[in-house]
Coordinates of C-alpha atoms in Angstrom, one line a residue:
M1149 CA 192.6 -14.5 -63.8
T1150 CA 191.0 -13.9 -60.7
S1151 CA 188.9 -17.1 -59.3
K1152 CA 185.2 -16.3 -58.9
H1153 CA 183.8 -18.1 -55.8
M1154 CA 180.1 -19.5 -55.7
D1155 CA 178.9 -16.5 -53.3
E1156 CA 180.2 -14.1 -55.8
A1157 CA 178.7 -15.7 -58.7
R1158 CA 175.4 -15.9 -57.2
V1159 CA 175.2 -12.3 -56.2
Q1160 CA 176.4 -11.3 -59.8
A1161 CA 173.8 -13.8 -61.4
I1162 CA 170.9 -12.1 -59.3
K1163 CA 172.0 -8.6 -60.1
A1164 CA 171.9 -9.6 -63.8
L1165 CA 168.8 -11.2 -63.6
R1166 CA 167.4 -8.1 -62.0
E1167 CA 168.6 -5.8 -65.0
I1168 CA 167.4 -8.3 -67.5
L1169 CA 163.8 -8.2 -65.9
D1170 CA 163.9 -4.5 -65.4
A1171 CA 164.8 -3.9 -69.4
D1172 CA 162.2 -6.6 -70.7
T1173 CA 159.0 -6.3 -69.1
S1174 CA 157.6 -9.1 -71.2
I1175 CA 159.5 -11.8 -68.8
E1176 CA 156.6 -12.2 -66.4
R1177 CA 158.7 -13.9 -63.8
A1178 CA 162.1 -16.1 -63.4
V1179 CA 163.6 -18.5 -61.1
L1180 CA 167.5 -18.8 -60.4
I1181 CA 168.1 -22.5 -59.4
D1182 CA 171.4 -23.3 -57.8
D1183 CA 171.7 -27.2 -58.3
L1184 CA 173.1 -30.1 -56.1
F1185 CA 176.5 -29.6 -57.9
G1186 CA 176.8 -25.8 -57.3
R1187 CA 175.8 -24.9 -61.0
M1188 CA 173.0 -22.3 -62.0
R1189 CA 170.2 -22.7 -64.0
V1190 CA 167.1 -20.7 -65.0
V1191 CA 163.4 -20.9 -65.4
L1192 CA 161.5 -18.1 -67.5
W1193 CA 157.7 -17.3 -68.2
G1194 CA 157.0 -15.0 -70.9
P1195 CA 155.4 -14.9 -74.5
Q1196 CA 156.3 -17.7 -76.8
D1197 CA 157.3 -15.3 -79.7
R1198 CA 159.9 -13.7 -77.2
A1199 CA 161.3 -17.1 -75.8
A1200 CA 164.4 -17.7 -77.9
D1201 CA 165.5 -13.9 -77.6
Q1202 CA 164.9 -14.0 -74.0
K1203 CA 166.7 -17.3 -73.5
R1204 CA 169.9 -16.0 -75.8
L1205 CA 170.1 -12.9 -73.6
V1206 CA 169.8 -14.6 -70.4
S1207 CA 172.3 -17.2 -71.4
E1208 CA 174.8 -14.3 -72.4
R1209 CA 174.6 -12.3 -69.3
L1210 CA 174.6 -15.2 -67.0
Q1211 CA 177.7 -16.6 -68.7
E1212 CA 179.5 -13.4 -68.0
A1213 CA 178.1 -13.0 -64.5
A1214 CA 178.3 -16.5 -62.9
G1215 CA 181.3 -17.9 -65.2
P1216 CA 181.9 -21.4 -64.3
F1217 CA 179.0 -21.7 -62.1
W1218 CA 176.5 -21.4 -65.0
A1219 CA 175.3 -24.5 -66.4
K1220 CA 174.1 -23.0 -69.6
D1221 CA 170.4 -24.6 -69.1
I1222 CA 167.6 -22.3 -69.6
W1223 CA 164.0 -23.7 -69.5
H1224 CA 161.1 -21.4 -70.8
A1225 CA 157.4 -22.1 -69.8
A1226 CA 156.1 -21.1 -73.0
G1227 CA 155.6 -24.2 -75.5
A1228 CA 156.5 -26.5 -72.6
S1229 CA 154.5 -29.7 -72.1
E1230 CA 152.1 -29.7 -69.3
A1231 CA 154.5 -32.1 -67.3
D1232 CA 157.3 -29.7 -67.5
R1233 CA 155.1 -26.5 -66.8
L1234 CA 153.9 -28.4 -63.3
V1235 CA 157.9 -28.9 -62.7
Y1236 CA 158.4 -25.1 -63.4
E1237 CA 155.6 -23.9 -61.2
R1238 CA 156.7 -26.0 -58.3
A1239 CA 160.2 -24.7 -58.4
W1240 CA 158.6 -21.2 -58.4
Q1241 CA 156.3 -22.2 -55.4
E1242 CA 159.3 -23.6 -53.5
A1243 CA 161.7 -20.7 -54.2
T1244 CA 162.6 -17.9 -52.2
P1245 CA 161.3 -14.5 -53.3
L1246 CA 164.3 -11.8 -53.9
G1247 CA 162.5 -8.6 -52.9
D1248 CA 161.0 -8.5 -56.4
D1249 CA 157.6 -10.2 -57.6
R1250 CA 159.0 -11.6 -60.7
L1251 CA 162.5 -13.1 -59.2
R1252 CA 163.3 -15.9 -57.0
R1253 CA 165.8 -18.0 -56.2
A1254 CA 165.7 -22.0 -55.4
D1255 CA 168.3 -24.0 -53.5
R1256 CA 168.5 -27.9 -54.2
V1257 CA 170.2 -29.4 -51.4
R1258 CA 171.4 -32.9 -50.0
S1259 CA 170.8 -32.5 -46.3
R1260 CA 169.6 -30.1 -43.7
T1261 CA 166.5 -29.3 -45.5
A1262 CA 164.4 -28.4 -42.3
W1263 CA 166.6 -25.4 -41.9
L1264 CA 166.0 -24.2 -45.5
G1265 CA 162.4 -25.1 -45.8
P1266 CA 159.4 -23.1 -44.5
I1267 CA 158.5 -22.9 -40.9
G1268 CA 155.2 -24.8 -39.9
D1269 CA 153.1 -24.5 -36.7
P1270 CA 153.4 -26.4 -33.4
P1271 CA 151.1 -29.3 -33.6
W1272 CA 148.6 -27.8 -30.8
Q1273 CA 147.8 -24.4 -29.3
A1274 CA 149.5 -23.5 -25.8
V1275 CA 147.0 -20.6 -25.2
G1276 CA 143.8 -20.0 -26.1
D1277 CA 140.6 -22.6 -26.5
N1278 CA 141.5 -26.0 -25.4
P1279 CA 145.3 -25.5 -24.9
G1280 CA 148.0 -28.1 -24.7
P1281 CA 151.1 -28.1 -22.9
P1282 CA 153.8 -25.5 -24.2
I1283 CA 156.6 -27.1 -26.1
V1284 CA 159.6 -25.5 -25.0
V1285 CA 162.8 -26.1 -26.9
F1286 CA 166.4 -25.5 -25.4
Y1287 CA 169.0 -24.6 -28.0
S1288 CA 172.7 -23.4 -28.0
F1289 CA 174.8 -23.0 -31.1
K1290 CA 177.9 -23.8 -29.3
G1291 CA 177.9 -26.7 -26.9
G1292 CA 179.2 -26.9 -23.2
V1293 CA 177.2 -24.0 -22.1
G1294 CA 175.0 -25.6 -19.7
R1295 CA 171.9 -25.9 -21.7
T1296 CA 171.0 -29.3 -20.6
T1297 CA 171.5 -28.1 -17.0
A1298 CA 169.1 -25.4 -17.3
L1299 CA 166.5 -27.4 -19.0
A1300 CA 166.8 -30.0 -15.8
A1301 CA 166.6 -27.0 -13.7
F1302 CA 163.2 -26.0 -15.2
A1303 CA 162.0 -29.6 -15.0
V1304 CA 163.0 -29.7 -11.4
Q1305 CA 161.2 -26.7 -10.3
R1306 CA 157.8 -27.2 -12.1
A1307 CA 158.0 -30.8 -10.8
R1308 CA 158.6 -29.4 -7.3
A1309 CA 155.6 -27.1 -7.9
G1310 CA 153.4 -30.4 -8.3
E1311 CA 153.1 -30.5 -12.3
R1312 CA 154.1 -33.1 -14.6
V1313 CA 156.8 -32.6 -16.9
A1314 CA 157.8 -34.5 -20.0
V1315 CA 161.4 -34.2 -21.2
L1316 CA 162.5 -35.4 -24.5
D1317 CA 166.3 -35.9 -25.4
L1318 CA 166.6 -34.7 -29.2
D1319 CA 170.4 -34.2 -28.9
L1320 CA 170.7 -37.4 -30.7
D1321 CA 174.5 -37.2 -31.7
A1322 CA 175.6 -36.6 -27.9
P1323 CA 172.5 -37.4 -25.6
G1324 CA 172.6 -36.9 -21.9
V1325 CA 169.5 -35.7 -20.7
G1326 CA 168.2 -38.8 -20.3
T1327 CA 170.5 -40.2 -18.0
L1328 CA 170.7 -36.9 -16.1
L1329 CA 167.0 -37.2 -15.2
A1330 CA 167.1 -41.2 -14.7
A1331 CA 164.6 -43.3 -13.0
D1332 CA 166.8 -43.9 -9.9
E1333 CA 169.9 -43.1 -8.4
Q1334 CA 171.7 -46.0 -10.3
G1335 CA 171.0 -44.2 -13.5
T1336 CA 168.5 -46.3 -15.0
T1337 CA 166.8 -45.2 -18.2
A1338 CA 164.1 -46.6 -20.7
P1339 CA 165.6 -49.4 -22.8
W1340 CA 164.3 -47.6 -26.0
G1341 CA 163.8 -43.9 -26.7
V1342 CA 163.4 -41.1 -29.4
V1343 CA 165.5 -42.7 -32.0
D1344 CA 163.7 -46.1 -31.7
Y1345 CA 160.4 -44.2 -31.9
L1346 CA 161.2 -42.1 -34.8
L1347 CA 162.3 -45.4 -36.8
E1348 CA 159.5 -47.6 -35.6
R1349 CA 156.6 -45.4 -35.7
P1350 CA 156.1 -45.8 -39.6
V1351 CA 156.2 -49.4 -39.1
S1352 CA 154.1 -50.0 -36.0
D1353 CA 152.2 -47.8 -33.7
F1354 CA 153.6 -48.9 -30.3
E1355 CA 152.2 -47.6 -26.8
L1356 CA 154.6 -45.0 -25.7
R1357 CA 155.3 -46.9 -22.4
D1358 CA 158.3 -48.6 -24.0
Y1359 CA 160.0 -45.3 -24.6
Y1360 CA 160.1 -43.3 -21.4
H1361 CA 160.7 -43.8 -18.0
A1362 CA 159.8 -41.7 -14.7
C1363 CA 162.0 -39.5 -12.7
R1364 CA 159.9 -39.8 -9.4
R1365 CA 161.7 -39.1 -6.4
S1366 CA 161.0 -36.5 -3.7
A1367 CA 164.6 -35.4 -3.4
V1368 CA 164.4 -34.5 -7.1
T1369 CA 160.8 -33.8 -8.0
G1370 CA 159.1 -33.2 -4.7
D1371 CA 155.5 -33.9 -5.3
G1372 CA 155.5 -33.9 -9.0
E1373 CA 157.1 -36.1 -11.6
I1374 CA 159.3 -35.9 -14.6
L1375 CA 158.8 -38.3 -17.7
V1376 CA 161.7 -38.7 -19.7
V1377 CA 161.9 -40.2 -23.6
P1378 CA 165.7 -40.3 -23.9
A1379 CA 167.4 -40.4 -26.9
G1380 CA 167.9 -44.4 -26.9
S1381 CA 170.0 -46.8 -25.2
L1382 CA 173.9 -46.3 -26.1
D1383 CA 174.6 -50.1 -25.1
P1384 CA 176.5 -51.6 -28.2
R1385 CA 174.0 -54.3 -28.3
R1386 CA 171.3 -51.8 -28.9
E1387 CA 172.9 -50.7 -32.2
Y1388 CA 172.3 -47.2 -31.4
L1389 CA 174.8 -45.8 -34.0
E1390 CA 173.2 -47.9 -36.7
K1391 CA 169.6 -46.6 -36.0
L1392 CA 171.1 -43.0 -35.8
A1393 CA 172.3 -43.4 -39.3
R1394 CA 169.0 -44.5 -40.7
L1395 CA 166.8 -41.5 -39.2
D1396 CA 165.5 -39.3 -42.1
F1397 CA 164.0 -35.8 -40.9
D1398 CA 162.5 -34.8 -44.2
P1399 CA 158.7 -34.1 -44.0
P1400 CA 156.4 -37.0 -45.4
P1401 CA 155.8 -36.9 -49.3
N1402 CA 152.3 -36.6 -48.4
Q1403 CA 151.7 -33.5 -46.5
Q1404 CA 148.4 -35.1 -44.9
E1405 CA 150.7 -37.2 -43.2
T1406 CA 151.9 -36.9 -39.7
G1407 CA 155.8 -36.9 -39.3
P1408 CA 157.1 -39.3 -36.8
L1409 CA 158.3 -36.2 -34.6
S1410 CA 154.8 -34.7 -34.7
S1411 CA 153.5 -38.1 -33.8
L1412 CA 155.9 -38.6 -30.8
L1413 CA 154.8 -35.1 -29.7
G1414 CA 151.1 -36.0 -29.9
K1415 CA 151.7 -39.2 -28.1
V1416 CA 153.4 -37.4 -25.3
K1417 CA 150.5 -35.2 -24.9
E1418 CA 147.7 -37.5 -25.1
E1419 CA 149.5 -40.5 -23.1
L1420 CA 151.4 -38.4 -20.5
N1421 CA 149.3 -35.6 -20.1
P1422 CA 152.0 -33.2 -19.1
Q1423 CA 151.9 -29.6 -17.9
W1424 CA 155.1 -28.9 -20.0
V1425 CA 156.9 -30.5 -22.9
L1426 CA 160.9 -29.8 -22.7
V1427 CA 163.0 -30.7 -25.7
D1428 CA 167.0 -30.7 -25.4
A1429 CA 168.0 -29.9 -29.0
R1430 CA 171.6 -30.9 -30.6
A1431 CA 173.8 -27.8 -30.7
G1432 CA 174.8 -26.2 -33.8
L1433 CA 173.1 -26.8 -37.3
S1434 CA 172.2 -30.4 -37.1
E1435 CA 169.4 -32.1 -38.8
S1436 CA 167.4 -32.6 -35.5
A1437 CA 168.1 -28.8 -34.7
G1438 CA 166.7 -27.5 -37.8
V1439 CA 163.7 -29.5 -37.3
L1440 CA 163.0 -28.2 -33.8
L1441 CA 163.7 -24.4 -34.9
S1442 CA 161.2 -24.8 -37.8
G1443 CA 158.1 -24.1 -35.9
V1444 CA 157.6 -27.4 -33.7
A1445 CA 158.2 -25.4 -30.4
H1446 CA 156.0 -22.7 -28.9
L1447 CA 159.0 -21.1 -27.3
H1448 CA 162.7 -21.5 -27.9
V1449 CA 165.3 -20.9 -25.3
L1450 CA 168.5 -19.7 -27.0
F1451 CA 171.6 -19.9 -25.2
G1452 CA 174.8 -17.7 -26.1
T1453 CA 178.2 -16.6 -24.8
S1454 CA 180.1 -13.3 -25.4
S1455 CA 182.3 -15.3 -27.8
E1456 CA 182.2 -14.1 -31.6
Q1457 CA 181.6 -17.6 -32.5
S1458 CA 178.5 -17.8 -30.5
W1459 CA 177.2 -14.5 -32.1
L1460 CA 177.7 -15.4 -35.4
G1461 CA 175.7 -18.7 -34.8
L1462 CA 173.1 -16.9 -33.1
R1463 CA 172.7 -14.4 -35.9
L1464 CA 172.1 -17.3 -38.5
I1465 CA 169.2 -18.7 -35.7
L1466 CA 167.7 -15.0 -35.4
E1467 CA 167.8 -14.5 -39.1
R1468 CA 165.8 -17.8 -39.7
I1469 CA 163.2 -17.5 -37.1
G1470 CA 163.0 -13.6 -36.9
A1471 CA 164.1 -11.5 -40.0
T1472 CA 162.9 -14.0 -42.6
R1473 CA 159.4 -14.4 -41.0
V1474 CA 159.3 -10.5 -40.8
R1475 CA 160.0 -10.2 -44.6
A1476 CA 157.4 -12.6 -45.4
D1477 CA 154.7 -10.6 -43.0
L1478 CA 154.7 -13.4 -40.6
P1479 CA 155.0 -13.4 -36.9
Q1480 CA 158.5 -14.2 -35.3
L1481 CA 159.2 -17.5 -33.6
E1482 CA 159.0 -16.9 -29.8
C1483 CA 162.2 -17.0 -28.0
V1484 CA 164.0 -16.3 -24.8
L1485 CA 167.7 -15.2 -24.7
V1486 CA 170.1 -16.9 -22.1
Q1487 CA 173.8 -15.6 -21.5
A1488 CA 175.5 -18.3 -20.2
M1489 CA 178.8 -19.0 -18.5
V1490 CA 178.9 -15.6 -16.8
P1491 CA 182.1 -15.3 -14.8
D1492 CA 181.5 -15.4 -11.1
D1493 CA 183.6 -12.6 -10.3
V1494 CA 181.4 -9.6 -9.5
E1495 CA 183.1 -6.9 -11.5
T1496 CA 183.9 -9.1 -14.6
A1497 CA 180.2 -10.3 -14.5
R1498 CA 179.0 -6.8 -14.5
A1499 CA 180.9 -5.8 -17.6
A1500 CA 180.1 -9.1 -19.1
K1501 CA 176.4 -8.7 -18.5
E1502 CA 176.7 -5.1 -19.9
G1503 CA 178.5 -6.2 -23.1
F1504 CA 176.5 -8.9 -23.9
A1505 CA 173.1 -7.2 -23.2
E1506 CA 174.2 -4.5 -25.7
R1507 CA 175.3 -6.6 -28.2
A1508 CA 171.7 -8.5 -27.8
L1509 CA 169.8 -5.4 -28.5
G1510 CA 171.9 -4.5 -31.6
E1511 CA 171.8 -8.1 -33.1
F1512 CA 167.9 -8.6 -32.5
R1513 CA 167.1 -5.2 -34.1
D1514 CA 169.1 -6.3 -37.2
H1515 CA 168.1 -9.8 -37.2
Y1516 CA 164.6 -10.3 -35.5
Y1517 CA 162.5 -7.2 -34.4
A1518 CA 160.5 -5.8 -37.1
P1519 CA 160.3 -1.9 -38.1
D1520 CA 157.9 -0.1 -36.0
P1521 CA 154.5 0.1 -37.8
D1522 CA 152.6 3.3 -38.3
N1523 CA 149.8 2.2 -36.4
P1524 CA 150.6 2.5 -32.6
D1525 CA 148.1 -0.2 -31.7
E1526 CA 149.5 -2.9 -34.0
D1527 CA 151.1 -5.9 -31.8
R1528 CA 151.4 -8.8 -34.4
L1529 CA 154.9 -9.0 -34.5
W1530 CA 157.8 -8.2 -32.0
Y1531 CA 158.9 -4.4 -33.0
V1532 CA 161.9 -2.4 -32.4
R1533 CA 159.7 -0.4 -30.0
D1534 CA 159.1 -3.5 -27.7
S1535 CA 162.8 -3.7 -27.2
E1536 CA 162.4 -1.4 -24.4
A1537 CA 160.5 -3.7 -22.2
S1538 CA 162.4 -5.7 -19.7
D1539 CA 161.2 -9.0 -20.8
A1540 CA 161.6 -8.4 -24.5
P1541 CA 163.4 -11.5 -26.5
H1542 CA 166.5 -9.8 -26.6
A1543 CA 166.8 -9.1 -22.9
P1544 CA 169.1 -11.7 -21.6
V1545 CA 168.8 -14.1 -18.7
A1546 CA 172.1 -14.3 -17.2
I1547 CA 173.3 -17.6 -15.8
S1548 CA 176.6 -17.7 -13.8
Y1549 CA 179.3 -20.4 -13.9
Q1550 CA 179.0 -22.4 -11.2
R1551 CA 181.5 -24.9 -10.1
R1552 CA 179.3 -27.1 -8.1
L1553 CA 177.1 -27.1 -11.2
A1554 CA 180.0 -28.0 -13.8
H1555 CA 181.0 -31.4 -12.2
Y1556 CA 178.1 -33.6 -10.6
T1557 CA 177.3 -37.3 -11.3
R1558 CA 173.6 -37.5 -10.1
I1559 CA 170.9 -35.2 -10.3
D1560 CA 170.1 -35.8 -6.6
D1561 CA 173.4 -34.4 -5.7
V1562 CA 172.4 -31.0 -7.3
A1563 CA 168.6 -30.5 -7.3
E1564 CA 168.4 -28.3 -4.5
D1565 CA 170.8 -26.1 -6.0
L1566 CA 168.9 -26.2 -9.2
A1567 CA 165.4 -25.3 -7.5
I1568 CA 166.6 -22.5 -5.3
S1569 CA 169.2 -21.0 -7.6
S1570 CA 168.4 -17.2 -8.4
N1571 CA 169.6 -17.5 -12.0
Y1572 CA 167.5 -20.8 -12.8
R1573 CA 164.7 -19.1 -11.1
E1574 CA 164.6 -16.1 -13.0
L1575 CA 164.8 -18.2 -16.1
S1576 CA 162.0 -20.2 -15.0
D1577 CA 159.8 -17.1 -14.3
R1578 CA 160.4 -15.8 -17.6
I1579 CA 159.3 -19.1 -19.4
A1580 CA 156.4 -19.3 -17.2
Q1581 CA 155.4 -15.5 -17.9
R1582 CA 155.4 -15.9 -21.7
F1583 CA 152.3 -18.2 -21.4
A1584 CA 150.5 -16.8 -18.6
R1585 CA 151.0 -13.4 -20.3
S1586 CA 149.6 -14.8 -23.5
E1587 CA 146.6 -15.8 -21.6
E1588 CA 145.7 -12.6 -20.0

C-alpha cells in the first residue's frame, strides 16, 4: 500500500470538504483543524436536525481522503453548549480562508507562531501627521550575505549626515552588530541588551540607558551618532544562553497589553529620539525573524543571492508579506530587494545581475504584486504594472563582494569604505527615497 504523506492527506481532505459543501448547502461553514500531532479534525455549523447525517458523511469521506491523519473527531455547533460554541467560533476566526466563504483551515502549532499569525501594524507612523522614525529591518533567508555590513553602512552614512541612528540587534542566535558598532575601538558594548530587556520589561520598567551604548567617533560617525542596543553580553557570567532559552515571542494574552518588543521600540523612540531605527534580524525562519516580518517595520530590506536555496526562502517571505496580504485585500508590506555577493569580475557580474533581476521580476509577480486593477488611478497596492518602475520593490540593488569588507576587525578600519561605496550609497538612497516619496 502506498504511503500517504501529511501534505497529500491535507490536500485531499480539503478537496473532500469542498465537494461535501457543494453537495449539501445546508452546511453553513466548516473548519478543518490540523492539530499539534498532525491529525485532522473538523468543526461544522448547520441545522441540528441534519447534524448526525452531516457528521457521518464527513467522517466517511475524510477517512478515505486523509487516511491515518484523520482523527475521527467532528464537532457540530448545533446543540453544543455556549462554552463550546465560543471555542468553535474562535477556531473559525483564527482559521485561514480557503477561497470559499464557507471553508477555512486552522493550524495548531508549537512554535514560530509569528510566521503563521496575522500581520499587524508598526507601533507608529513613519510619514504623515506627527511621524516617528522609520523602522527598517534588514533580513536574509541565508546567512553570510553581508546583511549586517549593509546595515552598518547605512547607519554610518546617516550618522555622517548629522543624524542620530538607533540600531537594535535582533540576530539573537548569532549577535554581532553590537560589537561591530562598539562604543570604542576596544569593542566595548553595553553590559545588557535586547535579550535582557525582553525578559526584564514584564517585571520592571527599567530606563533604557542600561541597555544601549553610543558609537560616537568622528572617524566612524562624523557629526552624528549611532546608539546601539546589542543582543546582550556573551560573557559566560551573564548567562546569555539561559536568558535566550527563556524568551517567548508569543503576543500577550491580553491584546490591550504592549508586548516587550513593542515596548522596547517605544522606549527607543521616546528616550533616544533617533531619525532612524535599524533592526538586524536573524537569518532563516527563526522566531525573532517571524516577529520582525509580521508588520513591526515600515520597510524590509531583503537580501538574496542567485542560489536556488536563497530563492526558495525569499519566495516564502514574499508570499507572507505579499500574496497572502493581497488575497486578504490588504496592502503588501514594503520591501527593498538586495542582490548580495555579486562577483567582482565585470562580465560575470553583468550576467549575474541580469539573471537575478529577471528571476526577481518573476518571483515578485507570482508572490508579491497584485493583479492590475480596472481603475487606472487605483494605487492602494503594489500592482504588476508598478514593476516597470526602476525603484519597484523587485528591482534589486546589487552589492558586489568586496574582499576588504569581507575580513576586518573594527568598523573604524572600513568606515570610509562603507560611507563612499557606490553600492551602499545606492541602497541607502533607495531606502531614504521610500520615505521621502511617501511624504510628497
